Amino acid sequence: MASPTSTNPAHAHFESFLQAQLCQNVLSSFQGLCQALGLEPGGGLPQYHKIKAQLNSWSAKSLWAKLDKRAGQPVYQQGQACTSTQCLVVGAGPCGLRAAVELALLGARVVLVEKRTKFSRHNVLHLWPFTIHDLRGLGAKKFYGRFCTGTLDHISIRQLQLLLLKVALLLGVEIHWGVTFTGLQPPTKKGSGWRAQLQPKPPAQLANYEFDVLISAAGGKFVPEGFTVREMRGKLAIGITANFVNRRTVEEAQVPEISGVARIYNQSFFQSLLKATGIDLENIVYYKDDTHYFVMTAKKQCLLRLGVLRQDWPETDRLLGSANVVPEALQRFARAAADFATHGKLGKLEFAQDAHGRPDVSAFDFTSMMRAESAARVQEKHGACLLLELVGDCLVEPFWPLGTGVARGFLAAFDAAWMVKRWAEGARPLEVLAERESLYQLLSQTTPENMHRNVSQYGLDPATRYPNLNLRSVSPNQVRELYDVVAKEPVRRNDKTDSGKLAAGSVGAQEDLLHWCQEQTAGYPGVHVTNLSSSWADGLALCALVNRLRPGLLEPAELQGLGALEATAWALKMAEHELGITPVLSAQAVVAGSDPLGLIAYLSHFHSAFKSTPQNPGPVSQGLPGTSSAVLFLGKLQRTLQRTRAKENGEDAGGKKPRLEVEAETPSTEEPPVPEPGAPLTPPSHHQEARAQDLCALCGEHLYILERFFANGHFYHRSCFCCHVCEATLWPGSYGQHPGDGHFYCLQHLPQPGHKEDAGSNRGPESQDLPTPGEDNMPSSPPTPMFPQEGASPVPSPGQPARRLIRLSSPERQRLSSLNLSPDPEMEPPPKPPRSCSALARQALEGSFVGWGVQIHNPHVLMAMEKEEEGRPSSSDEEEEEEEDVALDLDMEQTLLTFAKNSGTMDKYPTWKRTLLRRAKEQEMKRFCKAQAIQRRLNEIEATLRELEAEGMKVELALRNQSSSPEQQKALWLEQLLQLVQKKNSLVSEEAELMITAQELDLEDKQLQLDQELRSYLNREETLKTAADRQTEEQILKKLVDVVNQRDALIRFQEARRLSELASGPGAQG
């Protein structure tokens, strides 16, 4: 019997179409297929049904089964939902093609124009679980057998475009290549429709095509007229992408991919990279696909130093322009970074070729990202309505390290197609626009974790994808401005500021602040607040305010005999150390009354933080709204770090073993000592004498109020307070001052004692001791080790409790390698302590895979994971043969084998191996994405703070220089200044929260690395270990103890803060 292929020549064209790997080959093979079947390409769904009816080979029928299953979903109404709708899609990127496929399934006529003539982008995209399931449902494995076969889920842009192009062609999408969309051509008269302006001059059929839906997916550089775009700006960020030839050798297949390494939590990697190659990076990612794809964020100073950039320019376009980038140096840079990251295991790295035949390596700027204010608009002229929608990068430019581009792009494509369906159903335009904007509000917050878990149920209907969906969160009245009747005169808005109302409302700002201060200081002897200047000169009012908010630090009677300067200095210090409110002026300025604006700004911080609290709130630990416990925590962390380094600098740093004990101060239940009336305070520094708050301690230039950054007893510009080596902004808890040269450094570049680089190459933040949370910075909770009462007295008191060592107990050691750091209250201590920490650690690690990012302690968990892995979207057995066999780490291999043997489940080993690898990479990816989101937000905060500083400078100058201005105008300026101060304080608090999260990620990563290192020693036979091995094992174990204790401190801090929020919630009053 003859095979179908031998009797039907169209089958040969179809097989060529399936296997084609170049855009031109796809188009030519599909053209041949249509000619063999007597069809014209671009005929919509009827064309698909005709092709399906004439092709019955096994490969064709298996593909039809998948496409029919998708097309059979009720939402498409058997392809009849939008049969009268004419659509134009601009751009054949992944999102444009995906939108075209959905529109075709709805039955619309779809025409797509693309300015390029081939697909050449090798860069690799990360895929979320739902995108994998979605693409498999469209036959991805039929077109590309290697689809998602490794431990990381990704695909190159070129391959993704190819497979979506094939689906679009089969579903009857009409595609025109080498055609550029330049604008819209409105209807000329009633009864005519909207057309496109295209270049070069298109065929008459395309030129005369009238459509009622336009989907723009042409990338971030092109947004149709009428849409407003907002820029989200951060610090200068230079990305570098490099694609190397993948020869697909056995050796290359064994090299593990890197889902992401970020400086924010793995500084030792970047220290080693810098030391070995001179390359300074923020992060690096490695994916293995058609090419070996690397993407990294490089520091500008490093690129200048290594000759990649010829000259430093303030304009980014000029800095990264082709005239300023040295191609050979950029290639050396990328090759060295890739070689280091993969330990040289990829062999000789040869660049792949880009679309122009050049090495595929480039530098790009992602300092600012664009985001459209709205996702859709409607234009009407001569009775013809046009629905315009944005998808892909022209809707929201993705932040590449997060891997959100294609996933959110697909979601936007689905949402756009859903809107077209609603449009075709006859829904009112304003209702359709309101629903679309309601969906758009969800897009930027969408992650795999907050979407519906069952990805197999995803469809065009938004309710299948978004939990807790509210399509009425935006009302039709709110989107009226998105409906534009072209013939109608646009509504003119009154852009004049309502200055009268602003001024009227701002007159009471100063009075409100004064009244609040009077309430808080009432009842204290000798304190009479009548204004916001001279009433504070004796320091008593400030001490009373601090005491009201933090009782117990200093009784009013004890203020007798204190000088004004001593009392003020004490209050400023306590506000910083105990309330998290940093000074903006010196004690001398308060006493002299030389900076009334600075004092008002400083008091406004108290007001905004504590204005909603009762007059007798008790300790600040009761969870007062507005207080930044994160700022307080980081301040204490930085002071602890400074004490630790000062102690290390005073001792012999060479060969010192890691401590098993954790130093802490004895929790004190008694009141902190009070400075004796006659005891002099530390003499003011030179800068303090010269109005310290007015001059930067580093550059000596003037400091305006919003520019003042207080650290180490001095005021700085934020831009000046940066690492002496890499110029990175320094945050509390992440920097140190070198005693030798006096410069400040980030922890990565901080010289170690004696400048012994090798001794400190693997140090960094590991050496810092986290303070343990206590009742002086957090809400009341069960008794736990408290924060040290740092700076409770300007002068140490002989009666103050001495520091002591807290030694870890056996149960604490037993928990050292478990991610479950919360102790079980019912757990009884073992009757007999273990003989050695090593033996105990071996027992704790024996059945655990924590070191690979997966917490598994018994076979039941592995079996559950196995079932979940088997439930992942998969294809036929033949397709699964393409799975790549990635080697495991030898220690992990041994642990897994032992685990399988002991549990009698050796037959499950292959599945467990694949599951563990995938889970570990997924956890690594999540940690990397979280770190990059933190880094990006920190950069945005820094850019926003710079804008606030510039605005604050103008307002402050107006207040200080315009003495003849009307009082109402002065009040308005003061209100503006206080609003700017409040915005700054809010951003600083958010910044501190992010830094604590970064600390958590850093410690988590350290624990995973140390856990894995320790396992490599524990897996060895005791008889084969040398004395050096045992010593190293003990040192790793002690480091692990330190890290676990620090993580425990952070976790208890977060838990205490959570309890604080619950205590201060709406129902707490009951």
PDB file of C-alpha atoms in Angstrom, residues 496-595:
ATOM      1  CA  LYS A 496      -3.844  76.680  35.170  1.00  0.00           C
ATOM      2  CA  THR A 497      -2.927  75.527  38.614  1.00  0.00           C
ATOM      3  CA  ASP A 498      -5.510  76.136  41.238  1.00  0.00           C
ATOM      4  CA  SER A 499      -3.022  78.168  43.203  1.00  0.00           C
ATOM      5  CA  GLY A 500      -5.662  79.863  45.292  1.00  0.00           C
ATOM      6  CA  LYS A 501      -6.990  76.596  46.619  1.00  0.00           C
ATOM      7  CA  LEU A 502      -3.502  75.229  47.173  1.00  0.00           C
ATOM      8  CA  ALA A 503      -2.466  78.299  49.081  1.00  0.00           C
ATOM      9  CA  ALA A 504      -5.638  78.317  51.132  1.00  0.00           C
ATOM     10  CA  GLY A 505      -5.125  74.700  52.086  1.00  0.00           C
ATOM     11  CA  SER A 506      -1.464  75.156  52.860  1.00  0.00           C
ATOM     12  CA  VAL A 507      -1.763  78.085  55.218  1.00  0.00           C
ATOM     13  CA  GLY A 508      -2.413  75.732  58.095  1.00  0.00           C
ATOM     14  CA  ALA A 509       0.493  73.323  57.457  1.00  0.00           C
ATOM     15  CA  GLN A 510       2.882  75.110  59.793  1.00  0.00           C
ATOM     16  CA  GLU A 511       0.144  75.645  62.345  1.00  0.00           C
ATOM     17  CA  ASP A 512      -0.780  71.960  62.259  1.00  0.00           C
ATOM     18  CA  LEU A 513       2.821  70.982  62.889  1.00  0.00           C
ATOM     19  CA  LEU A 514       3.137  73.459  65.756  1.00  0.00           C
ATOM     20  CA  HIS A 515      -0.117  72.305  67.336  1.00  0.00           C
ATOM     21  CA  TRP A 516       0.968  68.653  67.160  1.00  0.00           C
ATOM     22  CA  CYS A 517       4.348  69.449  68.742  1.00  0.00           C
ATOM     23  CA  GLN A 518       2.590  71.317  71.544  1.00  0.00           C
ATOM     24  CA  GLU A 519       0.347  68.314  72.234  1.00  0.00           C
ATOM     25  CA  GLN A 520       3.276  65.907  72.318  1.00  0.00           C
ATOM     26  CA  THR A 521       5.412  68.015  74.648  1.00  0.00           C
ATOM     27  CA  ALA A 522       2.625  69.150  76.984  1.00  0.00           C
ATOM     28  CA  GLY A 523       3.170  68.365  80.646  1.00  0.00           C
ATOM     29  CA  TYR A 524       6.958  68.262  80.597  1.00  0.00           C
ATOM     30  CA  PRO A 525       8.496  70.664  83.144  1.00  0.00           C
ATOM     31  CA  GLY A 526      10.285  73.616  81.619  1.00  0.00           C
ATOM     32  CA  VAL A 527       8.995  72.893  78.107  1.00  0.00           C
ATOM     33  CA  HIS A 528       6.885  75.613  76.460  1.00  0.00           C
ATOM     34  CA  VAL A 529       6.592  75.284  72.703  1.00  0.00           C
ATOM     35  CA  THR A 530       5.225  78.461  71.161  1.00  0.00           C
ATOM     36  CA  ASN A 531       6.987  78.364  67.783  1.00  0.00           C
ATOM     37  CA  LEU A 532       9.122  76.186  65.526  1.00  0.00           C
ATOM     38  CA  SER A 533      12.412  77.960  66.156  1.00  0.00           C
ATOM     39  CA  SER A 534      13.444  79.487  69.501  1.00  0.00           C
ATOM     40  CA  SER A 535      11.266  77.144  71.589  1.00  0.00           C
ATOM     41  CA  TRP A 536      13.620  74.310  70.679  1.00  0.00           C
ATOM     42  CA  ALA A 537      16.917  76.073  71.370  1.00  0.00           C
ATOM     43  CA  ASP A 538      17.412  74.723  74.910  1.00  0.00           C
ATOM     44  CA  GLY A 539      17.002  71.093  73.769  1.00  0.00           C
ATOM     45  CA  LEU A 540      14.313  70.352  76.350  1.00  0.00           C
ATOM     46  CA  ALA A 541      11.437  70.343  73.859  1.00  0.00           C
ATOM     47  CA  LEU A 542      13.272  67.935  71.563  1.00  0.00           C
ATOM     48  CA  CYS A 543      14.100  65.633  74.484  1.00  0.00           C
ATOM     49  CA  ALA A 544      10.452  65.743  75.563  1.00  0.00           C
ATOM     50  CA  LEU A 545       9.280  64.828  72.064  1.00  0.00           C
ATOM     51  CA  VAL A 546      11.650  61.858  71.867  1.00  0.00           C
ATOM     52  CA  ASN A 547      10.716  60.746  75.364  1.00  0.00           C
ATOM     53  CA  ARG A 548       7.004  60.933  74.520  1.00  0.00           C
ATOM     54  CA  LEU A 549       7.521  58.653  71.525  1.00  0.00           C
ATOM     55  CA  ARG A 550      10.098  56.411  73.204  1.00  0.00           C
ATOM     56  CA  PRO A 551       9.460  56.443  76.960  1.00  0.00           C
ATOM     57  CA  GLY A 552      12.109  55.280  79.363  1.00  0.00           C
ATOM     58  CA  LEU A 553      15.181  56.692  77.674  1.00  0.00           C
ATOM     59  CA  LEU A 554      15.410  59.786  79.831  1.00  0.00           C
ATOM     60  CA  GLU A 555      13.168  61.016  82.603  1.00  0.00           C
ATOM     61  CA  PRO A 556      12.326  64.737  82.647  1.00  0.00           C
ATOM     62  CA  ALA A 557      13.943  65.200  86.062  1.00  0.00           C
ATOM     63  CA  GLU A 558      17.224  63.930  84.703  1.00  0.00           C
ATOM     64  CA  LEU A 559      17.376  66.780  82.198  1.00  0.00           C
ATOM     65  CA  GLN A 560      18.118  69.211  84.980  1.00  0.00           C
ATOM     66  CA  GLY A 561      21.659  70.475  84.694  1.00  0.00           C
ATOM     67  CA  LEU A 562      22.160  69.373  81.099  1.00  0.00           C
ATOM     68  CA  GLY A 563      23.361  72.086  78.767  1.00  0.00           C
ATOM     69  CA  ALA A 564      21.352  72.967  75.677  1.00  0.00           C
ATOM     70  CA  LEU A 565      23.960  71.480  73.339  1.00  0.00           C
ATOM     71  CA  GLU A 566      24.224  68.213  75.294  1.00  0.00           C
ATOM     72  CA  ALA A 567      20.472  67.768  75.514  1.00  0.00           C
ATOM     73  CA  THR A 568      19.954  68.515  71.822  1.00  0.00           C
ATOM     74  CA  ALA A 569      22.769  66.193  70.750  1.00  0.00           C
ATOM     75  CA  TRP A 570      21.304  63.429  72.919  1.00  0.00           C
ATOM     76  CA  ALA A 571      17.827  63.906  71.417  1.00  0.00           C
ATOM     77  CA  LEU A 572      19.123  63.870  67.836  1.00  0.00           C
ATOM     78  CA  LYS A 573      21.078  60.712  68.496  1.00  0.00           C
ATOM     79  CA  MET A 574      18.184  58.927  70.203  1.00  0.00           C
ATOM     80  CA  ALA A 575      15.781  59.882  67.426  1.00  0.00           C
ATOM     81  CA  GLU A 576      18.162  58.301  64.922  1.00  0.00           C
ATOM     82  CA  HIS A 577      19.040  55.197  66.935  1.00  0.00           C
ATOM     83  CA  GLU A 578      15.669  54.479  68.527  1.00  0.00           C
ATOM     84  CA  LEU A 579      13.074  55.977  66.164  1.00  0.00           C
ATOM     85  CA  GLY A 580      14.793  55.675  62.794  1.00  0.00           C
ATOM     86  CA  ILE A 581      14.590  59.442  62.143  1.00  0.00           C
ATOM     87  CA  THR A 582      17.877  60.714  60.796  1.00  0.00           C
ATOM     88  CA  PRO A 583      18.992  64.318  61.421  1.00  0.00           C
ATOM     89  CA  VAL A 584      18.845  66.995  58.755  1.00  0.00           C
ATOM     90  CA  LEU A 585      20.607  69.601  60.861  1.00  0.00           C
ATOM     91  CA  SER A 586      23.221  69.649  63.609  1.00  0.00           C
ATOM     92  CA  ALA A 587      22.717  70.207  67.327  1.00  0.00           C
ATOM     93  CA  GLN A 588      24.578  73.503  67.004  1.00  0.00           C
ATOM     94  CA  ALA A 589      22.109  74.715  64.363  1.00  0.00           C
ATOM     95  CA  VAL A 590      19.143  73.831  66.593  1.00  0.00           C
ATOM     96  CA  VAL A 591      20.598  75.662  69.581  1.00  0.00           C
ATOM     97  CA  ALA A 592      21.683  78.691  67.549  1.00  0.00           C
ATOM     98  CA  GLY A 593      18.419  78.791  65.587  1.00  0.00           C
ATOM     99  CA  SER A 594      20.458  79.288  62.423  1.00  0.00           C
ATOM    100  CA  ASP A 595      18.436  76.902  60.247  1.00  0.00           C
TER     101      ASP A 595
END
